[in-house]
Structures are given as structure tokens and as C-alpha cells.
Short mmCIF file of C-alpha atoms in Angstrom, two decimals:
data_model
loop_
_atom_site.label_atom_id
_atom_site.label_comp_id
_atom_site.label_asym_id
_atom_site.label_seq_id
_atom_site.Cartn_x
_atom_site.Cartn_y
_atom_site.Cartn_z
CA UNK F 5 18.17 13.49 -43.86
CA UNK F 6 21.33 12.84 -42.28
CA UNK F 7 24.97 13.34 -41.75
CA UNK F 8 28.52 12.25 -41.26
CA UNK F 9 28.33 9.85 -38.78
CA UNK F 10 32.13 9.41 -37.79
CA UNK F 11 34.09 12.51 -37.42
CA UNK F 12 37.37 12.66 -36.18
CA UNK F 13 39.55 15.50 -36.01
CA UNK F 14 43.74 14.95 -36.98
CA UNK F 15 45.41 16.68 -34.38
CA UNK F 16 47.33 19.89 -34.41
CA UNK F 17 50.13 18.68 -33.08
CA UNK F 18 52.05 16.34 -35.17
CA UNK F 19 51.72 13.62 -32.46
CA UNK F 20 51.02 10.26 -34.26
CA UNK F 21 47.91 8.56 -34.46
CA UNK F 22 46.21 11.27 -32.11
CA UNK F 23 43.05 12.22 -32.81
CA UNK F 24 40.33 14.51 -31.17
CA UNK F 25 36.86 15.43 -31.90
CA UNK F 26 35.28 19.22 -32.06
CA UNK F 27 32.41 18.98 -29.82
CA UNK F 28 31.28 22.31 -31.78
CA UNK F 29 30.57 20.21 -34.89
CA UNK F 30 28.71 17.24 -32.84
CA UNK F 31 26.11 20.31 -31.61
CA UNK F 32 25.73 21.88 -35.52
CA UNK F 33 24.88 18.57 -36.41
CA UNK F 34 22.45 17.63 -33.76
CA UNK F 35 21.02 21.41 -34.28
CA UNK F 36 20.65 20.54 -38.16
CA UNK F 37 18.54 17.08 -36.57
CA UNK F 38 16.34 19.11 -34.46
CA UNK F 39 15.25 20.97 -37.35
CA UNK F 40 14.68 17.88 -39.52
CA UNK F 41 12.99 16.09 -36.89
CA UNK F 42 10.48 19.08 -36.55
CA UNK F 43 9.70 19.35 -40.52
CA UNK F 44 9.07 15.32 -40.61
CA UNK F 45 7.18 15.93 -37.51
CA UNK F 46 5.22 18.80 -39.53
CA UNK F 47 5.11 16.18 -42.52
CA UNK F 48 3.45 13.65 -40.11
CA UNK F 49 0.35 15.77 -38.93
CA UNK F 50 -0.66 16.17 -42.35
CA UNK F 51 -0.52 12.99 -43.62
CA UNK F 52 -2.19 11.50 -40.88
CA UNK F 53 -5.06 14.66 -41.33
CA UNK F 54 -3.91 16.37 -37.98
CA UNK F 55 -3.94 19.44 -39.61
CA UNK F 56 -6.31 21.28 -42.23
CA UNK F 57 -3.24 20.96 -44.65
CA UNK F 58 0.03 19.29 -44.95
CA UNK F 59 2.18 22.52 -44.24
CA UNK F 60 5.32 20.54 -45.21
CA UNK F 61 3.99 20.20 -48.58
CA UNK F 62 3.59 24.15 -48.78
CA UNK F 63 6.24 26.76 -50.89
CA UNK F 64 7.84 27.61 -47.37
CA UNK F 65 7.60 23.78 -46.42
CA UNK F 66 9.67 23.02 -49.33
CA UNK F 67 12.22 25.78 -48.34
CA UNK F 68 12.46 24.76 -45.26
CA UNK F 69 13.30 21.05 -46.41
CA UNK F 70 15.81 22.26 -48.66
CA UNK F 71 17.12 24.92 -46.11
CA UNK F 72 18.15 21.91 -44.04
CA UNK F 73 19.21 19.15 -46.24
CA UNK F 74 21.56 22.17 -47.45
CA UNK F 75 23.07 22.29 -43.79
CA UNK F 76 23.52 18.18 -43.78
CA UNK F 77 25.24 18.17 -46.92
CA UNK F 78 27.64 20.60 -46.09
CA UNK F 79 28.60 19.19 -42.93
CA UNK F 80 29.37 15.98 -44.74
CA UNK F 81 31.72 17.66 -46.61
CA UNK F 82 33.25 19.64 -43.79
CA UNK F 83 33.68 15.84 -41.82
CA UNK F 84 35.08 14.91 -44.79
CA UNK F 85 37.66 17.45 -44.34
CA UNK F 86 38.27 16.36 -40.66
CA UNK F 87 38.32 12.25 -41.92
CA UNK F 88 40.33 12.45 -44.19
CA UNK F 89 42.01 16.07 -44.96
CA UNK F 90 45.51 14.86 -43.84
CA UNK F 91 45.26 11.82 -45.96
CA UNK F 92 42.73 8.80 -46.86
CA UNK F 93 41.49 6.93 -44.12
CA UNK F 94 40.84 3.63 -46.28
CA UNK F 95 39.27 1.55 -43.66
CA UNK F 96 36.97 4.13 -41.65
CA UNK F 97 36.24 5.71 -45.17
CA UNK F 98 34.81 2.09 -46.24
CA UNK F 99 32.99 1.38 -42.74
CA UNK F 100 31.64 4.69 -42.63
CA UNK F 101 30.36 4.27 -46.67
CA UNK F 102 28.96 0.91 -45.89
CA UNK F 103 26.87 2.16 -42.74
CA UNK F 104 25.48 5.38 -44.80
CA UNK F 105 24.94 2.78 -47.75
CA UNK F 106 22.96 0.14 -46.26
CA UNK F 107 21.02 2.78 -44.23
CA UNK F 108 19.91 4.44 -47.60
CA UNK F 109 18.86 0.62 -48.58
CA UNK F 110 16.56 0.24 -45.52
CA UNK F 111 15.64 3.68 -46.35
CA UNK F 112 14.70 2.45 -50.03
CA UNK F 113 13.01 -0.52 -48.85
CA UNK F 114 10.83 0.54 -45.42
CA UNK F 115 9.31 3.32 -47.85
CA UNK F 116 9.18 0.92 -50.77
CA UNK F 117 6.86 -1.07 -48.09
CA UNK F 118 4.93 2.05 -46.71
CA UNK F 119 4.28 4.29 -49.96
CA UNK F 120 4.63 2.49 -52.69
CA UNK F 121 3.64 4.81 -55.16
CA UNK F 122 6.32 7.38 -53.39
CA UNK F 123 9.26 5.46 -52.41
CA UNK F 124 12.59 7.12 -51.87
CA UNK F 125 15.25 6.10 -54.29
CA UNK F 126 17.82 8.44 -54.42
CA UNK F 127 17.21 10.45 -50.47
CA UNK F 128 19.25 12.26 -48.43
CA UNK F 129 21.22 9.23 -47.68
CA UNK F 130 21.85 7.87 -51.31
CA UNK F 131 23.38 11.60 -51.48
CA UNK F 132 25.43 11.53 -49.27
CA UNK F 133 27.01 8.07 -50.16
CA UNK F 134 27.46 8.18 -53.39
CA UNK F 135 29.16 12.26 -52.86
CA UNK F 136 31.07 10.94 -50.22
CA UNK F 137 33.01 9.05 -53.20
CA UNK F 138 32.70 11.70 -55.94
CA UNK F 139 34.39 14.04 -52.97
CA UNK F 140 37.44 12.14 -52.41
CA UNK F 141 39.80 13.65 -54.81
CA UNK F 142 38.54 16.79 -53.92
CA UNK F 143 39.76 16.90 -50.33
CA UNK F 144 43.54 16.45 -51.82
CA UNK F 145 43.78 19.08 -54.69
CA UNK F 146 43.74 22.73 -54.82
CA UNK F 147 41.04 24.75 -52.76
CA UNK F 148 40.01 26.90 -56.07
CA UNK F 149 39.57 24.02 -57.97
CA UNK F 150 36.91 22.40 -55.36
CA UNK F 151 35.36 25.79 -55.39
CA UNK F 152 34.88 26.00 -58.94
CA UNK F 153 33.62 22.40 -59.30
CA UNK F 154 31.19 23.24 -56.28
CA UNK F 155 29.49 26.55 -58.56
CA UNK F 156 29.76 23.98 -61.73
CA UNK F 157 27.66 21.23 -59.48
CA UNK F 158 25.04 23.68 -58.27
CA UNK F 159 24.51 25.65 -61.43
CA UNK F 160 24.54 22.65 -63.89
CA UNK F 161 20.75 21.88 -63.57
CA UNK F 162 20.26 25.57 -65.38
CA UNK F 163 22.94 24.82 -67.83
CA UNK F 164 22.32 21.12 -69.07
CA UNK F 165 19.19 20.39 -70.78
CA UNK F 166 18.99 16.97 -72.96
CA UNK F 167 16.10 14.74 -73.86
CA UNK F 168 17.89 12.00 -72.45
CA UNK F 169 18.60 12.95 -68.99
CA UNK F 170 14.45 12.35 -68.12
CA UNK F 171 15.34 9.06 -68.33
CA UNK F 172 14.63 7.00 -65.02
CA UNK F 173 17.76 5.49 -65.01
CA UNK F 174 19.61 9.03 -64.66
CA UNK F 175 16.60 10.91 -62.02
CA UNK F 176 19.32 10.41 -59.79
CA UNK F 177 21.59 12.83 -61.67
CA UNK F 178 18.93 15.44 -61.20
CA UNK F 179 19.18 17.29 -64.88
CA UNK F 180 16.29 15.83 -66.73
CA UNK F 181 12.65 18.42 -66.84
CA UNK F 182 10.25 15.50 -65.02
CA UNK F 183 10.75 15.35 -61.12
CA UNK F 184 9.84 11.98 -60.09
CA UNK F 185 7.37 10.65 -57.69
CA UNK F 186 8.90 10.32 -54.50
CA UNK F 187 9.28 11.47 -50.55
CA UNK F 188 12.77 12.44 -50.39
CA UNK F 189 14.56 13.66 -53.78
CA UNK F 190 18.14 14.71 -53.51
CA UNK F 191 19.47 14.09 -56.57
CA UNK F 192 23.75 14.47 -57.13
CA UNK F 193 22.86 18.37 -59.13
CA UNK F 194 22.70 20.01 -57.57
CA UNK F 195 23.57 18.72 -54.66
CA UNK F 196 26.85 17.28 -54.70
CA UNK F 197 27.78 21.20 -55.11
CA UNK F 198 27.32 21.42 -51.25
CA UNK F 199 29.12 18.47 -50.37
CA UNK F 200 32.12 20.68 -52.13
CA UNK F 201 31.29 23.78 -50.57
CA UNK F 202 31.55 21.70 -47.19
CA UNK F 203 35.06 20.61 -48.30
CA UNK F 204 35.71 24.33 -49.35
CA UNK F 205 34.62 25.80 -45.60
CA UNK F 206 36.48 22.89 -43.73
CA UNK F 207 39.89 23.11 -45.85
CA UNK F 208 39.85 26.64 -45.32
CA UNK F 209 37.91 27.39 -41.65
CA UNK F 210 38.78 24.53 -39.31
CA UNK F 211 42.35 25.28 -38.96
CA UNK F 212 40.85 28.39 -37.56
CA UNK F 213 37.90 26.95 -35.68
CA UNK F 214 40.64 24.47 -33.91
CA UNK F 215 42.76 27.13 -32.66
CA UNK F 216 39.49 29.13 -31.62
CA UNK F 217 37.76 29.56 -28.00
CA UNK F 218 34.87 28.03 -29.89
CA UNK F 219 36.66 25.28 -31.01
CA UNK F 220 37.70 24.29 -27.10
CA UNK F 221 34.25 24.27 -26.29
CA UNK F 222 32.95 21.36 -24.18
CA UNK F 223 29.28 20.14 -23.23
CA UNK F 224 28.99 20.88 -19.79
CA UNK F 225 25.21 20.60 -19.27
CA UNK F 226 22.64 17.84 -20.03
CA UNK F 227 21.84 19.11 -22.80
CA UNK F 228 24.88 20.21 -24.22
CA UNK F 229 26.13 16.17 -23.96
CA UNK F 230 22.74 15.02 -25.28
CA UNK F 231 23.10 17.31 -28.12
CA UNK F 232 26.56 16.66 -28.95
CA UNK F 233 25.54 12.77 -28.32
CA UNK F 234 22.91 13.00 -30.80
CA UNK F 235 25.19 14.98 -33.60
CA UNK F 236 27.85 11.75 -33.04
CA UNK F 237 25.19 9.10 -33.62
CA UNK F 238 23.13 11.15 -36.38
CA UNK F 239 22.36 8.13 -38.72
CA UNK F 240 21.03 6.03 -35.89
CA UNK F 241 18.65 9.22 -34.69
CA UNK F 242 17.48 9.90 -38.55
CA UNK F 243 17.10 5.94 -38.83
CA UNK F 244 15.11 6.08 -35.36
CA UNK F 245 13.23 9.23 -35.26
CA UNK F 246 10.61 9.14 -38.20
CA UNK F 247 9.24 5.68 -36.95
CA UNK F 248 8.80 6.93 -33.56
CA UNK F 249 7.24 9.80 -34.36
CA UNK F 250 4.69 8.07 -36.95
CA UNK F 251 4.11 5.59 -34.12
CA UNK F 252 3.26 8.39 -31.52
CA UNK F 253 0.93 10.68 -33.89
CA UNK F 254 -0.86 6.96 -35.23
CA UNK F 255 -1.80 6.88 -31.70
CA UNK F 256 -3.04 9.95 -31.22
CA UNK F 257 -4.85 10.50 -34.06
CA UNK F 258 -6.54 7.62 -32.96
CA UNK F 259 -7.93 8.94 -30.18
CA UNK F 260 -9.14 12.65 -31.00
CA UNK F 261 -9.57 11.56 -35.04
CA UNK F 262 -8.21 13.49 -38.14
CA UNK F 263 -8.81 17.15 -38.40
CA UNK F 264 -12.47 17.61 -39.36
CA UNK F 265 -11.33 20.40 -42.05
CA UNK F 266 -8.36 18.58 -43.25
CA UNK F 267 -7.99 18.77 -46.92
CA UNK F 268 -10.22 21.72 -47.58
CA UNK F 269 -7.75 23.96 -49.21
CA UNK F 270 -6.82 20.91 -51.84
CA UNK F 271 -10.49 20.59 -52.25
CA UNK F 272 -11.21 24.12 -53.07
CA UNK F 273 -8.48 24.21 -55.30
CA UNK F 274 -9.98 21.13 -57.35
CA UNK F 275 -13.46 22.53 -57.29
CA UNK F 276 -12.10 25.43 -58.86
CA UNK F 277 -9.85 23.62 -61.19
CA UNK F 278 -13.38 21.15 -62.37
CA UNK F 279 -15.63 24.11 -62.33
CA UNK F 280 -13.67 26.40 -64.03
CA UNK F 281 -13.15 23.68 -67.23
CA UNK F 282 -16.28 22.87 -67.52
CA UNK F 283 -16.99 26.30 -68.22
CA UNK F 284 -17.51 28.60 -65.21
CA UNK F 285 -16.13 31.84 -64.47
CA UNK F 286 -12.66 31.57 -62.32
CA UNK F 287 -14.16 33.94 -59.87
CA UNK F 288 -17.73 32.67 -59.63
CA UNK F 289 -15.82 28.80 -59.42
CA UNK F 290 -14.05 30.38 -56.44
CA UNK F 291 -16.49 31.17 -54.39
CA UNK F 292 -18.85 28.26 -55.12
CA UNK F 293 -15.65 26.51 -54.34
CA UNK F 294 -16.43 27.80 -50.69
CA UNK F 295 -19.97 27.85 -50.34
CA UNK F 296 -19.72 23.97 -51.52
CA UNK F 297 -17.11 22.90 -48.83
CA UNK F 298 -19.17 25.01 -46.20
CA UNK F 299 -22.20 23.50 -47.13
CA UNK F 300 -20.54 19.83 -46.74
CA UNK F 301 -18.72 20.38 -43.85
CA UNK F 302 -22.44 21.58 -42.00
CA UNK F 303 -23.92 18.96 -43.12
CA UNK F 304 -21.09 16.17 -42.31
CA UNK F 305 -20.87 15.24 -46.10
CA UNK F 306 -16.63 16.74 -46.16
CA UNK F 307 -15.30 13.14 -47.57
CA UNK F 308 -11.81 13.57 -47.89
CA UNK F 309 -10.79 10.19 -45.67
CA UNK F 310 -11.80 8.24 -48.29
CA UNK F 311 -14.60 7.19 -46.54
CA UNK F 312 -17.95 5.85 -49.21
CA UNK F 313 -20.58 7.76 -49.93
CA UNK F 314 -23.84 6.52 -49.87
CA UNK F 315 -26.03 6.94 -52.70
CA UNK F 316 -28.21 9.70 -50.64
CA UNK F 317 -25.19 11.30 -49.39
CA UNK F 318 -23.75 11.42 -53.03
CA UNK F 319 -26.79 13.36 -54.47
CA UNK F 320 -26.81 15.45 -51.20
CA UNK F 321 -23.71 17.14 -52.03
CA UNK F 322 -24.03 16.95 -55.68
CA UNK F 323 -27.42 18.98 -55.27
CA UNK F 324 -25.19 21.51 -52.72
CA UNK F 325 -22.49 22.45 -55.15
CA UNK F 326 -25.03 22.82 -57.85
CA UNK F 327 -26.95 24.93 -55.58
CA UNK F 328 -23.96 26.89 -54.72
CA UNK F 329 -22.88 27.89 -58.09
CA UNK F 330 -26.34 28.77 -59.39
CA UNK F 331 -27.08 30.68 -56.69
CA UNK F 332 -23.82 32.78 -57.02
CA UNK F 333 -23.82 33.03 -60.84
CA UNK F 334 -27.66 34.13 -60.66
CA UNK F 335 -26.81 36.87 -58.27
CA UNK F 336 -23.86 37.85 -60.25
CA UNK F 337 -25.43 38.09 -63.14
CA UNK F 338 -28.80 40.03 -61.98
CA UNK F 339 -29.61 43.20 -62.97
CA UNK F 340 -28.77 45.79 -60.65
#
């Protein structure tokens, strides 16, 4: 996820060609990369089996990821607003684009390279590039009219519904039923509709914000300049950040090992999902589903590393879960 990365702010006074930057904006930024750092950091330690689950992966995970590609988005569309809201900035605009769009390409290609089966094709970044365009007329006409195309954008996904649109050529549009495979989906619906919203809050808040004690504030401490640093150079720290931090946990799972219980939830859930097709009762399934993975992790037969199975090993733990469920289904079944 990312952000404008070049905001400038037209001045109040009409002095020409003077320009200032709101330090305030710089900090929301680098407050909205704090918070995606932490959730790919969360990401990280379960796919690398640091945890007993990939929490990112979870309802709330997904929340959270939305939560802040939400606050990105609309701070594109408020820098937008302080770009370009006193009239098109042709050559910035186009530097700015080209930056954001070969950035998505790398994106494209380093996770083409990593997870193939997962690759990001239309991310964060592919978002914001292509709404950055779409958003253009939008900064110039009336403030009612972005609004209204902003609740169009973000509701269309429960109003459109064609055959057609689950074609893989239009994912990217976001209205089709299948969500594809991939590690960072942000498709234009609804998304875009935030982008517009951002226009919406700048067009109508900054002039306020500007003339506002908040909107004089300057960094004074360390971390006040790193932060608003960080929020000025926000595509090189989301280009930087998830490398780094896959290169740091790498190491150390390397050195204390994945989680010993990592992927027993997913497990369960599958052992449920088998058992309770082949004909066992949901309940019973459930807590076989528990007395198996017990039973394998004491005995250091929990394979979820991908790590062979030897042919002793194999019968082991088939002889366990068999175990487990006849035990429990005999008990549950005897007369009392």
C-alpha cells in the first residue's frame, strides 16, 4: 500500500509560483505507513510459520487491511486536491504517474517472481495510478457531483452483476462474483470511490486546515521530522519496507525454527471438513479433529512444513486419527 508521493500545497496568498507543504499531511501519511508496515509485518510471521496462524489472513486481519488501504486512498485524493486543485500540473502530474506506475510494475513482477501462484496484478499501487487519472476531471467540477460519483463508485459492486464482468481481463474493475488469486486486490469498485471522497474532504477541508493552528504545525522532534520524512517519501518506504522485513524474519526464523503448532487451526478445520464428508458426525469430526492434532503434535508427527513422511510415520498417524475418532464415536454412542 501506498500514497501520494509529491504533495505540494498552492499557496494562500496569490503570490506566484509559491508553494508550501502541510507538514500535518506528511505525519497522516507516515501514520497510515506505520500501520501497513505492522499488518505486512503480521502477514510475515505467518507465512514464514512464526505464529500458530497467519492472523493477517483472519476476518479482523482482513479489516484491518482494508481499514488502511481505505486511509491511503483517500489521502491520494486529498494530495490530489493540493497538486492540482488550482489547476493541472501537467508535468509533476506525469512524473508523479510514471513513478507510482513503474513501482506497481516492480510490484507486479518481484511477486510474479516470489508467489507465483499469488502475484499482485492490480495492488494498491495499480489503484492508485490508474484513479489518479480517472480523478482528474473530478478535482475541476462541482463538489456534489464528485460526491455523488464517489457513493456511485463504492456502491456499484452491489448494484452491477453481469456474467461478463468475471472475466480476467476486467478483475481489475472489481464487479465480477470470482475474487482472484492474489496478495494484494484493490480493484477500481470500489475503490476509486475513496480516491473521490479524498477529493471531496480536500476541496472542502483544506482551505480550513491551512488557515488552522493545526495546519501551522511543524516537526520539532526526531520523530516528528522522521515521520513527516517518511509520509514525503511513502513510495520509496512501501517499495523498501516489505523486503526488509522478509529479510529480517528469514533470519530469524532460521535460528529458533517455525512455530511448532503453526497451522493447527487450518488443520483442524480440514480434518473436520474430510471427516465430516466421509460420513462422520460434525461434532464427533470436531473433536477427533483435536485429539488427532494432539496426538501428532506428542508424538512429533504435526507435518504441516511440508516436510515427507516416512512410510512408518504415515501409518503412525493414520492409525492415531483412526484411533481418535473410534474412540470418541464409541463413547458417544455407549449406553449410558
Amino acid at each position: 500500500m501506498s500514497v501520494d508521493p509529491a504533495i505540494d500545497l498552492p499557496p494562500a496568498a496569490p503570490t506566484p509560483g509559491a508553494r508550501r507543504r502541510l507538514p500535518i499531511i506528511d505525519a497522516a501519511r507516515a501514520t497510515a505507513l506505520v500501520a501497513m508496515a505492522s499488518y505486512h509485518g503480521l502477514w510475515d510471521l505467518g507465512y514464514l510459520r512464526l505464529t500458530t496462524e497467519n492472523y493477517a489472513l483472519t476476518p479482523a486481519g482482513h479489516r484491518a487491511a482494508e481499514t488502511i488501504a481505505g486511509s491511503f486512498l483517500i489521502l491520494v485524493g486529498i494530495g490530489l486536491v493540493l497538486m492540482n486543485g488550482r489547476g493541472l500540473r501537467l508535468r509533476p502530474t506525469l512524473m508523479r504517474l510514471a513513478r507510482i506506475g513503474g513501482a506497481a510494475a516492480l510490484v507486479t513482477l518481484g511477486t510474479w517472481i516470489a508467489f507465483p501462484d499469488a502475484y499482485v496484478f492490480f495492488g494498491i499501487l495499480h489503484c492508485i495510478a490508474l484513479s489518479s487519472v480517472l480523478a482528474l476531471p473530478f478535482l475541476f467540477v462541482p463538489v456534489p457531483i464528485t460526491a455523488l460519483a464517489a457513493a456511485l463508485v463504492l456502491s456499484a459492486p452491489h448494484l452491477m452483476h453481469a456474467a461478463v464482468l468475471d472475466a480476467p481481463a476486467l478483475f481489475f474493475l472489481g464487479l465480477g462474483s470470482v475474487t482472484p488469486r492474489t496478495n494484494d486486490y484493490v480493484p477500481l469498485f470500489p475503490w476509486f470511490g475513496l480516491v473521490l471522497a479524498g477529493i471531496v474532504l480536500g476541496r472542502v477541508g483544506l482551505p480550513r486546515l491551512a488557515g488552522s493552528r493545526l495546519g501551522a504545525w511543524s516537526p520539532r522532534s526526531a520523530l516528528g521530522r522522521g515521520a513527516t520524512f517518511a509520509g514525503r517519501h511513502s513510495l520509496a518506504v512501501y517499495l523498501i519496507h516489505q523486503p526488509v522485513l522478509l529479510a529480517l524474519l528469514t533470519g530469524v526464523v532460521a535460528v529458533t525454527g517455525s512455530n511448532p503448532r503453526a497451522g493447527l487451526r487450518s488443520f483442524r478445520a480440514d480434518y473436520v471438513t474430510i471427516c465430516t464428508r466421509t460420513g462422520g458426525e460434525p461434532p464427533l469430526c470436531r473433536i477427533a479433529a483435536r485429539c488427532t492434532s494432539d496426538a501428532l503434535l506428542k508424538e512429533d508427527l504435526f507435518r504441516e512444513d511440508g516436510r515427507p513422511f516416512s512410510v512408518p510415520e504415515r501409518l503412525r498417524a493414520q492409525a492415531l486419527s483412526q484411533g481418535c475418532y473410534s474412540t470418541i464415536e464409541n463413547a458417544a454412542h455407549a449406553p449410558h
